[in-house]
Amino acid sequence: MTQVDIIILSNCINSEIYQMNLNCLDSLFRSETEFNFNVLLFESNKNFNELEMSYSTFPKVKVIIPDEPFHFNKYLNKGITLTQN
């Protein structure tokens, strides 16, 4: 099975964005059966863990909450260093 790494940059500040992320992940995992997706989700909201939101229904999603403020290129480059495919 082909391995594919996905990097998602998020700023989940409300339930609408959280639901959009869930829909995105659901669509991704349902769309293809010939690929094994490894997903890194970079969450900009430092309080995400306190919001009672979770991606636990998607075991292949690793949520990373960086210490530094959001910066598109830095987050994306960090994701690239953490992926292999």
CSV table of C-alpha atoms in Angstrom, one decimal:
chain,number,residue,atom,x,y,z
A,1,MET,CA,0.0,0.0,0.0
A,2,THR,CA,1.3,3.4,-0.9
A,3,GLN,CA,2.2,5.7,2.0
A,4,VAL,CA,1.1,9.3,1.8
A,5,ASP,CA,1.9,12.0,4.3
A,6,ILE,CA,-0.6,14.9,4.8
A,7,ILE,CA,0.3,18.1,6.6
A,8,ILE,CA,-2.7,20.2,7.8
A,9,LEU,CA,-2.3,23.6,9.4
A,10,SER,CA,-5.2,24.6,11.6
A,11,ASN,CA,-6.3,27.3,14.0
A,12,CYS,CA,-9.3,25.6,15.7
A,13,ILE,CA,-10.8,28.5,17.6
A,14,ASN,CA,-14.4,27.4,17.4
A,15,SER,CA,-16.7,24.4,16.8
A,16,GLU,CA,-17.2,25.4,13.1
A,17,ILE,CA,-13.5,25.1,12.3
A,18,TYR,CA,-13.3,21.9,14.4
A,19,GLN,CA,-16.2,20.5,12.4
A,20,MET,CA,-14.6,21.5,9.1
A,21,ASN,CA,-11.4,19.7,10.2
A,22,LEU,CA,-13.4,16.6,11.0
A,23,ASN,CA,-15.2,16.7,7.7
A,24,CYS,CA,-11.8,17.1,5.9
A,25,LEU,CA,-10.3,14.1,7.7
A,26,ASP,CA,-13.4,12.0,7.2
A,27,SER,CA,-13.4,12.8,3.5
A,28,LEU,CA,-9.7,12.1,3.2
A,29,PHE,CA,-9.9,8.7,4.8
A,30,ARG,CA,-13.0,7.7,3.0
A,31,SER,CA,-11.8,8.9,-0.4
A,32,GLU,CA,-9.0,6.4,-1.0
A,33,THR,CA,-8.5,2.8,-0.2
A,34,GLU,CA,-5.2,2.3,-2.0
A,35,PHE,CA,-3.3,4.7,0.1
A,36,ASN,CA,-2.2,4.7,3.7
A,37,PHE,CA,-2.4,8.3,5.0
A,38,ASN,CA,-0.3,9.6,7.8
A,39,VAL,CA,-1.6,12.9,8.9
A,40,LEU,CA,0.2,15.6,10.9
A,41,LEU,CA,-2.2,18.3,12.1
A,42,PHE,CA,-0.4,21.4,13.3
A,43,GLU,CA,-2.8,23.2,15.7
A,44,SER,CA,-2.1,27.0,16.2
A,45,ASN,CA,-4.6,27.3,19.0
A,46,LYS,CA,-2.5,26.7,22.2
A,47,ASN,CA,-5.7,26.1,24.2
A,48,PHE,CA,-6.9,23.3,21.9
A,49,ASN,CA,-6.6,20.6,24.5
A,50,GLU,CA,-8.8,22.5,26.9
A,51,LEU,CA,-11.6,22.8,24.3
A,52,GLU,CA,-12.9,19.3,24.7
A,53,MET,CA,-12.2,18.6,21.1
A,54,SER,CA,-10.4,15.6,19.9
A,55,TYR,CA,-9.4,13.8,16.7
A,56,SER,CA,-9.3,10.4,18.5
A,57,THR,CA,-11.7,8.9,15.9
A,58,PHE,CA,-8.8,9.2,13.5
A,59,PRO,CA,-5.9,7.2,14.9
A,60,LYS,CA,-3.6,8.1,12.0
A,61,VAL,CA,-3.8,11.8,12.9
A,62,LYS,CA,-1.0,13.2,15.0
A,63,VAL,CA,-1.9,16.6,16.5
A,64,ILE,CA,1.1,18.8,17.1
A,65,ILE,CA,0.8,22.1,19.0
A,66,PRO,CA,4.0,24.1,18.4
A,67,ASP,CA,5.4,26.5,21.0
A,68,GLU,CA,6.0,29.3,18.5
A,69,PRO,CA,3.3,31.5,17.1
A,70,PHE,CA,1.8,30.6,13.7
A,71,HIS,CA,4.0,30.9,10.7
A,72,PHE,CA,2.9,29.1,7.6
A,73,ASN,CA,6.4,28.3,6.2
A,74,LYS,CA,7.9,27.3,9.6
A,75,TYR,CA,5.0,25.0,10.4
A,76,LEU,CA,5.0,23.4,6.9
A,77,ASN,CA,8.8,23.0,7.0
A,78,LYS,CA,8.5,21.3,10.5
A,79,GLY,CA,5.9,19.0,9.0
A,80,ILE,CA,8.2,18.1,6.2
A,81,THR,CA,11.0,17.2,8.6
A,82,LEU,CA,8.6,14.9,10.5
A,83,THR,CA,7.4,13.0,7.5
A,84,GLN,CA,9.0,10.4,5.2
A,85,ASN,CA,6.8,10.1,2.2
